[in-house]
Each structure stands twice: as C-alpha cells, then as structure tokens.
Short mmCIF file of C-alpha atoms and ligand atoms in Angstrom, two decimals:
data_model
loop_
_atom_site.label_atom_id
_atom_site.label_comp_id
_atom_site.label_asym_id
_atom_site.label_seq_id
_atom_site.Cartn_x
_atom_site.Cartn_y
_atom_site.Cartn_z
CA UNK U 1 -1.74 -4.22 34.91
CA UNK U 2 1.32 -5.70 36.64
CA UNK U 3 4.10 -3.38 37.79
CA UNK U 4 6.93 -4.19 40.19
CA UNK U 5 8.70 -0.99 41.37
CA UNK U 6 11.61 -3.04 42.74
CA UNK U 7 12.64 -4.13 39.22
CA UNK U 8 15.53 -2.04 37.93
CA UNK U 9 15.18 -1.30 34.19
CA UNK U 10 18.99 -1.12 33.81
CA UNK U 11 19.22 -4.79 34.91
CA UNK U 12 16.67 -5.73 32.24
CA UNK U 13 18.54 -3.88 29.50
CA UNK U 14 21.81 -5.47 30.63
CA UNK U 15 20.37 -8.99 30.63
CA UNK U 16 18.81 -8.56 27.19
CA UNK U 17 21.99 -6.98 25.85
CA UNK U 18 23.89 -10.08 26.99
CA UNK U 19 21.30 -12.36 25.32
CA UNK U 20 19.52 -13.38 28.51
CA UNK U 21 15.79 -13.91 28.80
CA UNK U 22 13.24 -11.86 30.69
CA UNK U 23 10.36 -13.03 32.83
CA UNK U 24 6.70 -12.19 32.26
CA UNK U 25 6.71 -9.81 35.26
CA UNK U 26 9.84 -8.05 34.06
CA UNK U 27 8.35 -7.46 30.60
CA UNK U 28 5.05 -6.28 32.13
CA UNK U 29 6.96 -3.87 34.36
CA UNK U 30 8.83 -2.48 31.35
CA UNK U 31 5.62 -2.01 29.31
CA UNK U 32 3.64 -0.44 32.15
CA UNK U 33 6.58 1.69 33.33
CA UNK U 34 7.10 3.09 29.83
CA UNK U 35 3.39 3.64 29.15
CA UNK U 36 2.84 5.70 32.30
CA UNK U 37 6.09 7.64 31.95
CA UNK U 38 8.16 6.06 34.75
CA UNK U 39 10.74 4.80 32.25
CA UNK U 40 12.30 7.49 30.04
CA UNK U 41 12.62 7.23 26.24
CA UNK U 42 16.37 6.65 26.33
CA UNK U 43 16.07 3.55 28.50
CA UNK U 44 13.10 2.22 26.53
CA UNK U 45 15.05 2.80 23.29
CA UNK U 46 18.01 0.82 24.66
CA UNK U 47 15.66 -1.96 25.73
CA UNK U 48 14.05 -2.13 22.27
CA UNK U 49 17.39 -2.24 20.48
CA UNK U 50 18.78 -4.93 22.82
CA UNK U 51 15.70 -7.10 22.16
CA UNK U 52 15.84 -6.38 18.43
CA UNK U 53 19.49 -7.47 18.21
CA UNK U 54 19.39 -10.43 20.62
CA UNK U 55 15.90 -11.69 19.82
CA UNK U 56 12.98 -12.71 22.00
CA UNK U 57 11.77 -16.26 22.59
CA UNK U 58 8.12 -17.25 22.31
CA UNK U 59 7.43 -16.83 26.02
CA UNK U 60 8.85 -13.30 25.95
CA UNK U 61 6.82 -12.41 22.84
CA UNK U 62 3.62 -13.68 24.47
CA UNK U 63 4.40 -11.72 27.65
CA UNK U 64 4.98 -8.59 25.58
CA UNK U 65 1.67 -9.04 23.73
CA UNK U 66 -0.17 -9.68 26.99
CA UNK U 67 1.31 -6.61 28.66
CA UNK U 68 0.53 -4.37 25.67
CA UNK U 69 -3.00 -5.76 25.34
CA UNK U 70 -3.69 -5.15 29.03
CA UNK U 71 -2.18 -1.65 28.98
CA UNK U 72 -5.69 -0.40 28.12
CA UNK U 73 -9.30 -1.37 27.79
CA UNK U 74 -10.12 -4.89 26.55
CA UNK U 75 -13.66 -4.88 25.18
CA UNK U 76 -16.16 -7.56 26.04
CA UNK U 77 -18.83 -8.03 23.35
CA UNK U 78 -20.13 -11.33 24.70
CA UNK U 79 -23.61 -9.89 25.30
CA UNK U 80 -24.00 -9.31 21.54
CA UNK U 81 -25.23 -12.52 19.87
CA UNK U 82 -23.05 -14.35 17.34
CA UNK U 83 -19.35 -15.06 16.95
CA UNK U 84 -17.66 -11.72 16.28
CA UNK U 85 -14.93 -11.95 13.62
CA UNK U 86 -12.50 -9.36 12.27
CA UNK U 87 -9.85 -9.29 9.58
CA UNK U 88 -6.44 -7.68 9.78
CA UNK U 89 -4.32 -6.96 6.72
CA UNK U 90 -0.65 -6.06 6.88
CA UNK U 91 -1.54 -3.44 4.27
CA UNK U 92 -0.82 -2.74 0.66
CA UNK U 93 -1.36 -0.41 -2.28
CA UNK U 94 -5.02 -0.40 -3.38
CA UNK U 95 -5.96 -2.65 -0.46
CA UNK U 96 -9.52 -1.47 0.16
CA UNK U 97 -10.70 -5.00 0.94
CA UNK U 98 -12.08 -4.21 4.44
CA UNK U 99 -14.66 -1.82 2.98
CA UNK U 100 -16.64 -4.33 0.86
CA UNK U 101 -15.62 -7.30 3.05
CA UNK U 102 -17.21 -6.19 6.34
CA UNK U 103 -20.73 -5.66 4.86
CA UNK U 104 -20.55 -8.93 2.88
CA UNK U 105 -19.64 -10.90 6.02
CA UNK U 106 -22.23 -9.06 8.14
CA UNK U 107 -24.91 -9.80 5.52
CA UNK U 108 -24.04 -13.50 5.96
CA UNK U 109 -24.83 -13.32 9.69
CA UNK U 110 -21.37 -12.74 11.20
CA UNK U 111 -21.01 -9.56 13.33
CA UNK U 112 -17.90 -7.58 12.29
CA UNK U 113 -16.47 -5.11 14.85
CA UNK U 114 -13.61 -3.46 12.98
CA UNK U 115 -11.09 -1.04 14.47
CA UNK U 116 -8.72 0.21 11.78
CA UNK U 117 -5.71 2.46 11.42
CA UNK U 118 -4.78 5.46 9.33
CA UNK U 119 -2.37 5.21 6.43
CA UNK U 120 1.29 5.95 7.00
CA UNK U 121 3.87 5.57 4.26
CA UNK U 122 2.92 4.12 0.86
CA UNK U 123 -0.03 1.98 2.04
CA UNK U 124 -3.38 3.72 2.46
CA UNK U 125 -5.44 3.48 5.64
CA UNK U 126 -9.04 2.27 5.80
CA UNK U 127 -10.04 5.26 7.96
CA UNK U 128 -8.81 7.83 5.43
CA UNK U 129 -10.75 6.04 2.70
CA UNK U 130 -13.95 5.87 4.77
CA UNK U 131 -13.63 9.52 5.74
CA UNK U 132 -13.63 10.46 2.04
CA UNK U 133 -17.38 9.69 2.20
CA UNK U 134 -18.80 13.16 3.05
CA UNK U 135 -19.94 13.24 6.70
CA UNK U 136 -18.73 9.73 7.59
CA UNK U 137 -17.39 9.58 11.16
CA UNK U 138 -14.90 6.97 12.34
CA UNK U 139 -14.76 8.48 15.84
CA UNK U 140 -17.52 6.70 17.71
CA UNK U 141 -17.51 6.12 21.44
CA UNK U 142 -17.18 2.53 22.60
CA UNK U 143 -20.86 2.66 23.60
CA UNK U 144 -21.87 3.75 20.06
CA UNK U 145 -19.58 1.04 18.64
CA UNK U 146 -21.32 -1.65 20.70
CA UNK U 147 -24.77 -0.34 19.89
CA UNK U 148 -24.18 -0.16 16.13
CA UNK U 149 -22.70 -3.67 16.13
CA UNK U 150 -25.77 -4.98 17.94
CA UNK U 151 -28.16 -3.15 15.59
CA UNK U 152 -26.69 -3.63 12.12
CA UNK U 153 -23.95 -6.23 12.60
CA UNK U 154 -21.03 -4.08 11.53
CA UNK U 155 -19.09 -1.05 12.61
CA UNK U 156 -15.83 0.44 11.37
CA UNK U 157 -14.03 2.92 13.63
CA UNK U 158 -10.56 4.26 14.43
CA UNK U 159 -8.29 3.38 17.29
CA UNK U 160 -9.45 4.94 20.57
CA UNK U 161 -6.99 6.33 23.13
CA UNK U 162 -7.83 3.69 25.69
CA UNK U 163 -7.17 0.63 23.47
CA UNK U 164 -3.58 -0.69 23.77
CA UNK U 165 -2.05 2.71 24.71
CA UNK U 166 1.33 0.98 25.16
CA UNK U 167 1.42 0.25 21.44
CA UNK U 168 0.93 3.89 20.48
CA UNK U 169 3.90 4.95 22.60
CA UNK U 170 6.12 2.01 21.74
CA UNK U 171 5.34 2.19 17.99
CA UNK U 172 6.33 5.88 17.90
CA UNK U 173 9.61 5.01 19.63
CA UNK U 174 10.28 2.01 17.33
CA UNK U 175 9.70 4.27 14.35
CA UNK U 176 12.55 6.60 15.35
CA UNK U 177 14.96 3.95 16.68
CA UNK U 178 15.04 1.61 13.63
CA UNK U 179 13.34 -1.18 15.57
CA UNK U 180 10.13 -1.63 13.56
CA UNK U 181 11.05 -4.70 11.45
CA UNK U 182 11.23 -7.27 14.24
CA UNK U 183 8.59 -10.01 14.16
CA UNK U 184 7.97 -10.27 17.95
CA UNK U 185 7.39 -6.49 18.12
CA UNK U 186 5.16 -6.52 15.02
CA UNK U 187 3.10 -9.44 16.33
CA UNK U 188 2.68 -7.85 19.77
CA UNK U 189 1.78 -4.50 18.20
CA UNK U 190 -0.83 -5.84 15.75
CA UNK U 191 -2.40 -8.33 18.13
CA UNK U 192 -2.50 -6.13 21.23
CA UNK U 193 -4.92 -3.91 19.24
CA UNK U 194 -6.92 -6.68 17.54
CA UNK U 195 -7.35 -8.81 20.68
CA UNK U 196 -8.72 -5.78 22.54
CA UNK U 197 -11.66 -5.41 20.10
CA UNK U 198 -13.80 -8.11 21.71
CA UNK U 199 -13.57 -10.58 18.79
CA UNK U 200 -14.03 -14.36 18.95
CA UNK U 201 -11.91 -15.23 15.89
CA UNK U 202 -9.54 -13.51 13.48
CA UNK U 203 -8.65 -13.81 9.81
CA UNK U 204 -5.33 -12.37 8.64
CA UNK U 205 -4.26 -11.16 5.21
CA UNK U 206 -0.46 -11.17 5.23
CA UNK U 207 0.93 -9.59 2.10
CA UNK U 208 4.30 -9.76 0.40
CA UNK U 209 5.80 -8.02 -2.63
CA UNK U 210 6.82 -4.52 -3.66
CA UNK U 211 3.77 -2.76 -2.17
CA UNK U 212 3.72 -4.71 1.11
CA UNK U 213 5.17 -4.06 4.54
CA UNK U 214 7.08 -7.38 4.23
CA UNK U 215 8.51 -7.46 0.73
CA UNK U 216 10.01 -10.97 0.86
CA UNK U 217 7.66 -13.93 0.75
CA UNK U 218 9.65 -15.97 3.30
CA UNK U 219 9.45 -13.14 5.85
CA UNK U 220 5.71 -12.72 5.25
CA UNK U 221 5.23 -16.46 5.83
CA UNK U 222 7.16 -16.25 9.09
CA UNK U 223 5.06 -13.26 10.19
CA UNK U 224 1.82 -15.12 9.32
CA UNK U 225 2.88 -18.19 11.31
CA UNK U 226 3.85 -16.04 14.28
CA UNK U 227 0.63 -14.01 14.24
CA UNK U 228 -1.49 -17.17 14.15
CA UNK U 229 0.52 -18.72 17.01
CA UNK U 230 0.21 -15.65 19.24
CA UNK U 231 -3.47 -15.01 18.46
CA UNK U 232 -4.38 -18.65 19.16
CA UNK U 233 -2.43 -18.54 22.42
CA UNK U 234 -4.93 -15.88 23.48
CA UNK U 235 -7.80 -18.21 22.62
CA UNK U 236 -8.81 -16.75 19.24
CA UNK U 237 -9.03 -19.27 16.37
CA UNK U 238 -7.02 -17.65 13.57
CA UNK U 239 -6.41 -18.33 9.87
CA UNK U 240 -3.89 -16.45 7.72
CA UNK U 241 -3.91 -16.00 3.95
CA UNK U 242 -0.70 -15.13 2.15
CA UNK U 243 -1.45 -12.72 -0.69
CA UNK U 244 0.59 -11.17 -3.47
CA UNK U 245 1.02 -7.39 -3.24
CA UNK U 246 3.63 -6.87 -5.92
CA UNK U 247 1.14 -4.89 -7.99
CA UNK U 248 -1.71 -2.66 -6.80
CA UNK U 249 -4.88 -4.52 -5.82
CA UNK U 250 -7.72 -3.59 -8.17
CA UNK U 251 -7.73 -0.52 -10.40
CA UNK U 252 -8.46 2.21 -7.85
CA UNK U 253 -5.76 3.56 -5.53
CA UNK U 254 -6.25 6.49 -3.14
CA UNK U 255 -9.24 7.63 -1.12
CA UNK U 256 -12.48 8.25 -3.03
CA UNK U 257 -11.36 6.07 -6.00
CA UNK U 258 -11.04 3.16 -3.54
CA UNK U 259 -14.51 3.80 -2.11
CA UNK U 260 -15.93 3.88 -5.64
CA UNK U 261 -14.23 0.55 -6.40
CA UNK U 262 -15.44 -0.97 -3.10
CA UNK U 263 -18.98 -0.13 -4.23
CA UNK U 264 -18.24 -1.92 -7.52
CA UNK U 265 -17.36 -5.06 -5.52
CA UNK U 266 -20.59 -4.74 -3.55
CA UNK U 267 -22.58 -4.55 -6.79
CA UNK U 268 -20.70 -7.48 -8.36
CA UNK U 269 -18.73 -5.30 -10.77
CA UNK U 270 -15.32 -5.19 -9.09
CA UNK U 271 -12.07 -6.18 -10.76
CA UNK U 272 -11.24 -9.91 -10.62
CA UNK U 273 -8.19 -9.69 -8.35
CA UNK U 274 -9.98 -7.55 -5.77
CA UNK U 275 -13.02 -9.85 -5.83
CA UNK U 276 -10.76 -12.88 -5.43
CA UNK U 277 -9.12 -11.51 -2.26
CA UNK U 278 -12.38 -10.11 -0.84
CA UNK U 279 -14.40 -13.28 -1.41
CA UNK U 280 -11.66 -15.62 -0.14
CA UNK U 281 -11.34 -13.62 3.08
CA UNK U 282 -15.13 -13.36 3.40
CA UNK U 283 -15.48 -17.14 3.16
CA UNK U 284 -12.87 -17.63 5.91
CA UNK U 285 -14.66 -15.13 8.16
CA UNK U 286 -18.06 -16.75 7.56
CA UNK U 287 -16.64 -20.16 8.54
CA UNK U 288 -14.88 -18.62 11.56
CA UNK U 289 -18.22 -17.03 12.52
CA UNK U 290 -19.87 -20.47 12.41
CA UNK U 291 -22.36 -19.48 9.70
CA UNK U 292 -21.09 -22.11 7.22
CA UNK U 293 -19.59 -25.56 7.58
CA UNK U 294 -17.09 -25.26 4.73
CA UNK U 295 -15.21 -22.60 2.81
CA UNK U 296 -17.06 -23.61 -0.39
CA UNK U 297 -20.46 -23.12 1.24
CA UNK U 298 -19.30 -19.80 2.73
CA UNK U 299 -18.07 -18.61 -0.66
CA UNK U 300 -21.50 -19.26 -2.16
CA UNK U 301 -23.14 -17.35 0.71
CA UNK U 302 -20.79 -14.40 0.16
CA UNK U 303 -21.56 -14.34 -3.58
CA UNK U 304 -25.29 -14.58 -2.89
CA UNK U 305 -25.12 -11.61 -0.51
CA UNK U 306 -23.75 -9.51 -3.38
CA UNK U 307 -26.20 -10.88 -5.98
CA UNK U 308 -29.20 -10.25 -3.72
CA UNK U 309 -28.12 -6.70 -2.84
CA UNK U 310 -27.97 -7.62 0.90
CA UNK U 311 -24.27 -6.73 1.18
CA UNK U 312 -24.80 -3.32 -0.46
CA UNK U 313 -27.76 -2.73 1.79
CA UNK U 314 -25.60 -3.40 4.88
CA UNK U 315 -22.98 -1.01 3.61
CA UNK U 316 -25.62 1.72 3.14
CA UNK U 317 -26.92 1.07 6.66
CA UNK U 318 -23.40 1.47 8.07
CA UNK U 319 -22.75 4.66 6.09
CA UNK U 320 -26.07 6.15 7.27
CA UNK U 321 -25.45 5.10 10.91
CA UNK U 322 -22.00 6.75 10.88
CA UNK U 323 -23.27 10.01 9.38
CA UNK U 324 -22.16 9.47 5.78
CA UNK U 325 -23.94 10.99 2.77
CA UNK U 326 -25.83 8.24 0.95
CA UNK U 327 -26.15 10.35 -2.19
CA UNK U 328 -22.37 10.14 -2.64
CA UNK U 329 -22.50 6.34 -2.21
CA UNK U 330 -25.37 5.99 -4.66
CA UNK U 331 -23.61 8.06 -7.35
CA UNK U 332 -19.87 7.50 -6.83
CA UNK U 333 -19.06 8.69 -10.36
CA UNK U 334 -20.60 12.11 -9.71
CA UNK U 335 -18.23 12.78 -6.82
CA UNK U 336 -15.30 11.72 -8.99
CA UNK U 337 -16.41 14.35 -11.54
CA UNK U 338 -15.90 17.10 -8.95
CA UNK U 339 -12.14 16.35 -8.90
CA UNK U 340 -9.54 17.70 -11.30
CA UNK U 341 -8.11 14.91 -13.46
CA UNK U 342 -5.15 14.21 -15.72
CA UNK U 343 -3.83 11.13 -17.52
CA UNK U 344 -0.50 9.31 -17.48
CA UNK U 345 0.08 8.17 -21.06
CA UNK U 346 2.17 5.31 -22.42
CA UNK U 347 5.61 6.41 -23.69
CA UNK U 348 6.67 6.07 -27.34
CA UNK U 349 8.54 2.80 -26.70
CA UNK U 350 5.53 1.16 -25.01
CA UNK U 351 4.73 -1.53 -27.56
CA UNK U 352 3.18 -4.86 -26.71
CA UNK U 353 1.93 -5.54 -23.22
CA UNK U 354 2.18 -4.31 -19.65
CA UNK U 355 4.73 -6.54 -17.94
CA UNK U 356 4.20 -5.15 -14.44
CA UNK U 357 2.83 -2.14 -12.53
CA UNK U 358 5.02 -1.62 -9.49
CA UNK U 359 2.90 -1.22 -6.37
CA UNK U 360 5.52 0.73 -4.43
CA UNK U 361 5.90 3.29 -7.25
CA UNK U 362 2.12 3.76 -7.37
CA UNK U 363 1.92 4.06 -3.57
CA UNK U 364 4.70 6.67 -3.49
CA UNK U 365 3.12 8.69 -6.29
CA UNK U 366 -0.15 8.73 -4.34
CA UNK U 367 1.67 10.22 -1.35
CA UNK U 368 3.08 12.93 -3.61
CA UNK U 369 -0.51 13.59 -4.67
CA UNK U 370 -1.75 13.91 -1.06
CA UNK U 371 -3.78 10.67 -0.95
CA UNK U 372 -1.59 9.38 1.89
CA UNK U 373 0.70 10.84 4.52
CA UNK U 374 4.40 10.70 5.30
CA UNK U 375 4.00 12.10 8.82
CA UNK U 376 1.16 11.39 11.23
CA UNK U 377 0.16 15.08 11.24
CA UNK U 378 -0.22 15.38 7.43
CA UNK U 379 -3.71 16.03 6.02
CA UNK U 380 -5.01 13.82 3.25
CA UNK U 381 -7.02 14.87 0.20
CA UNK U 382 -10.27 12.85 0.17
CA UNK U 383 -10.61 13.01 -3.62
CA UNK U 384 -7.00 12.12 -4.35
CA UNK U 385 -6.18 8.85 -6.09
CA UNK U 386 -5.96 7.18 -9.44
CA UNK U 387 -7.66 4.61 -11.63
CA UNK U 388 -5.29 2.26 -13.43
CA UNK U 389 -6.48 1.58 -16.99
CA UNK U 390 -3.58 -0.67 -17.97
CA UNK U 391 -2.54 -3.51 -15.70
CA UNK U 392 -0.35 -6.58 -16.06
CA UNK U 393 -1.06 -8.50 -19.26
CA UNK U 394 -3.03 -5.68 -20.96
CA UNK U 395 -2.01 -4.71 -24.49
CA UNK U 396 -0.69 -1.19 -24.87
CA UNK U 397 0.17 1.33 -27.60
CA UNK U 398 2.18 4.56 -27.31
CA UNK U 399 0.04 7.49 -26.19
CA UNK U 400 -2.72 5.36 -24.64
CA UNK U 401 -3.84 6.31 -21.15
CA UNK U 402 -2.23 4.11 -18.47
CA UNK U 403 -4.08 5.77 -15.59
CA UNK U 404 -6.22 8.78 -14.69
CA UNK U 405 -5.14 10.74 -11.62
CA UNK U 406 -7.71 12.66 -9.52
CA UNK U 407 -7.23 15.36 -6.87
CA UNK U 408 -9.04 18.30 -5.27
CA UNK U 409 -6.66 20.79 -6.89
CA UNK U 410 -4.14 20.87 -9.74
CA UNK U 411 -1.20 21.81 -7.55
CA UNK U 412 0.34 18.37 -7.13
CA UNK U 413 -0.68 16.82 -10.45
CA UNK U 414 2.49 17.48 -12.51
CA UNK U 415 4.87 15.93 -9.94
CA UNK U 416 2.50 12.99 -9.44
CA UNK U 417 2.16 12.25 -13.15
CA UNK U 418 5.93 12.26 -13.50
CA UNK U 419 6.55 9.83 -10.64
CA UNK U 420 3.56 7.60 -11.43
CA UNK U 421 4.80 7.01 -14.99
CA UNK U 422 7.76 5.02 -13.55
CA UNK U 423 5.43 2.30 -12.28
CA UNK U 424 4.85 0.60 -15.66
CA UNK U 425 7.21 -1.75 -17.46
CA UNK U 426 6.42 -3.22 -20.88
CA UNK U 427 7.20 -6.39 -22.76
CA UNK U 428 6.62 -7.92 -26.19
CA UNK U 429 5.00 -10.93 -24.57
CA UNK U 430 1.78 -11.02 -22.56
CA UNK U 431 2.29 -12.05 -18.91
CA UNK U 432 -1.02 -13.06 -17.40
CA UNK U 433 -1.47 -12.12 -13.77
CA UNK U 434 -1.24 -14.99 -11.29
CA UNK U 435 -3.68 -15.61 -8.44
CA UNK U 436 -3.46 -13.07 -5.60
CA UNK U 437 -4.21 -15.56 -2.85
CA UNK U 438 -1.09 -17.68 -2.79
CA UNK U 439 -1.41 -19.78 0.35
CA UNK U 440 -3.38 -20.38 3.53
CA UNK U 441 -2.04 -21.10 7.03
CA UNK U 442 -4.05 -22.74 9.79
CA UNK U 443 -3.62 -25.53 12.35
CA UNK U 444 0.15 -25.32 11.98
CA UNK U 445 0.43 -25.92 8.24
CA UNK U 446 0.30 -24.23 4.86
CA UNK U 447 -2.23 -25.60 2.41
CA UNK U 448 -3.73 -24.36 -0.81
N1 LIG Q 501 1.40 -2.60 11.94
C1 LIG Q 501 1.25 -2.45 13.28
O1 LIG Q 501 0.15 -2.19 13.77
N2 LIG Q 501 2.33 -2.60 14.05
C2 LIG Q 501 3.55 -2.90 13.57
O2 LIG Q 501 4.48 -3.04 14.32
C3 LIG Q 501 3.69 -3.06 12.17
C4 LIG Q 501 2.58 -2.91 11.38
#
C-alpha cells in the first residue's frame, strides 16, 4: 500500500477545501495514514467534509476506491473453476433476496462467494437473518470460505477484519461527521469490499423509495451508474438493476420470518414481487457467470433449479456446511410457533383497499421489536419479525389482521404494534402494485 511520509495532510485538506484536486498518491497516503493511525480523527474528519462539500472527480474517486481496496487482503479465487459472481444490494426492508438467490445461481453452475454485512438502521442485514438459523456460523476463515466455495459452489460469510480495513474506520467516521451521503464515498466503500472478494463479475440491486438508502429515484440512478463505472474500471463486468423499495419486499420482514420466506422462494411458493426480483437478479448472475447466452435462457435455468429441487438442495448443503440445523430449515413453521405473536388489525375507517404499506415505517417498527439494531453493539432477536397479510391492492375490512408480529418475548410487542399500524394507508380504489424491477443499466445505458 502506497504511503508518502513527506506529504503533509494539512496541505491536502487545504487544497480540497479550496476546490483543488488531489493526486492518486496523495489520496493513497491519506487512506493508509488514517487506517494505521498516523492521521488523527480530527484531520480525517476535516478531509472528509472538504471532499463532501467540494466534490471529487472520477480520477479521485477511483484512487480512493483503489486505496481502500488495497488497505487489506484482496482474495484470489482464480484456482477455483468457473466465473465467480456476487450480487450487492443497497438494502431495503424485507430484502432477503441474497438468501434464495445464491443457491439458485450456484445450482445453475455459477460459484457465488458472498461476503455480507450486518443490518444497521431500518434495513436488515443478511448475516443477522442467516444467524437466526440455529447453529449457522457466518464467521469462517478465508481458508474455509475458499474450501466451501470449491466444494459446494456457494458460501455466505461476514466481513473479516483484513478485508478493506480502511472502510471500517472511514465508515465509522463518516457516520458521525454527516458525510455518509456522498456518491464517491459510497461507491468507494461498497466496491472496496466487493472487489476484495475475488469475484469475476458483479450484479447490483440499487433500490429507491421509502425503505431504501437512496429514497429518490434520480439519486439511485446516479449511484447505479457510478457503481458500474467504478467496478468496470477495476475489470469486473457489472450490471445494475434499479428496483422499487417503497414498500416492503415480500410478506416477511425481520430475521426468522425472512428465512422462512426465502425457503418459500426456493420451493417455488414465494410471493410474486420477491420472486420477480430474485429471478431477475439470478438471470443476470447466470449470464455474467457465462452459464447462459441470454437473460431469457438464464431465467428458464433459474426456474428449473427451483422446480427440480436443486436450488433447495444447494441451500441445505450450505446450511449444513456452516453448522446450521437442518431440522429448522425443513420445518420453518415449527420454529415460528416457538415465538410469541400478536396481530396488527385494520382500524374502523379501513374500508376498501390497501393503498400503500410504507417500508420505512415497517423497518422502524422492526427495530423497536429488536429485529434490527440502531447501534453496532445492539443484539438482535433471531425470532423477531412480522408477516404482512395485507399489502398494496388487497381488499380490507375493519378488524381484519394486517400483519402478525413475532418475537422471543412479549416485552416489545405493544410498542411495536402501535408503531407498525402507521405503515398502512387505505383507499376506496384498488391500486395494483407495479413491477419491482424498474430498469437495468449496463454498457453505459438504461434499458428495460
Ligand atoms: N453501504 C456501504 O457499504 N457503504 C456506504 O457508504 C453506504 C452503504
């Protein structure tokens, strides 16, 4: 990793403050200096704010990504046969797509090495959901990760300390200095981690709407274009889908309820919107993994892997390999029965149809319940979550159940039921839900 001790960090802050540009070596020196503790928080914070306010050009953003990527270990999986492909989602409420997606894609012959994050804020994390499977470990060594990928074609683990350590430090500082929402920082942060995984190609799910990280569609489009540009600069063919996250994805939100619904997708019984997003992403990954010549052919392969039971079989192999209890997977309803449960019911003025279920309201209620965390240190309740019975376009009568909420104990149920009830709005007319996958970006243009 490049570091030039003769570079004075104050000069860099000054130049950025006055809207100058920084060289690749200057940015590398900043990233390395901060990661190893040579640059104190107050100078790094000033640097981040100067860049946030004055902007960074493409060359600076690429240098930042490169420096963050090379701040740690960059895995080489080239000895494992096949084109390795991963998916990254910008996250959303009820977004459990990775869990059925990875086994479907692996069953179609594409190795999937997936390194995921924990949930923070109103969007849940894949690791917390996976860890709600009793015994399932997401803390494998890199050697175990490689071995499992070679043996069963898929592995899902958490971030290790030696992958992109600069991002961990910089993200924590951005979080407390109001410098998170800046596209060059977001792109460098996401891609420094993904590019270190040893993948050959990447598929992105960039979400917009109430439950997404980027609420405005135009900003999500800009993020998608930037992520594709940066990822391809590093030699990884990349496609981005733009998907609607204004309402929760699927019916299950939380930890175990999302695992149960992922199993429904793997047995061909998932809700339409979740299947649409999962299968569209699967097809893109299968094409990126060179196992199909067109998206249509790949889509058929993905559906076949579910129909034949191959995808479910891969999922069971992964759960067993990572120490998970297969009895829980085989009887997801039984585990749900061990939770305490209560219903949110439609109010007396709820006549007609559900107009909308606000994803952000549902996500926040799930944090109140303990399904997610507000601070990194918070524990999550593996059983906590909800099943939405009434979604956009469904008819509704006063007193009907809108959702059932599950948790390990009753303690947080009353507050959750109260806040969750705010998520529904009603109308006399039926509004049918629109497609979740709104657009696709590749080769410099949007097309769908
Ligand atoms: N997710 C990340 O990993 N980094 C960001 O900066 C934002 C979202």
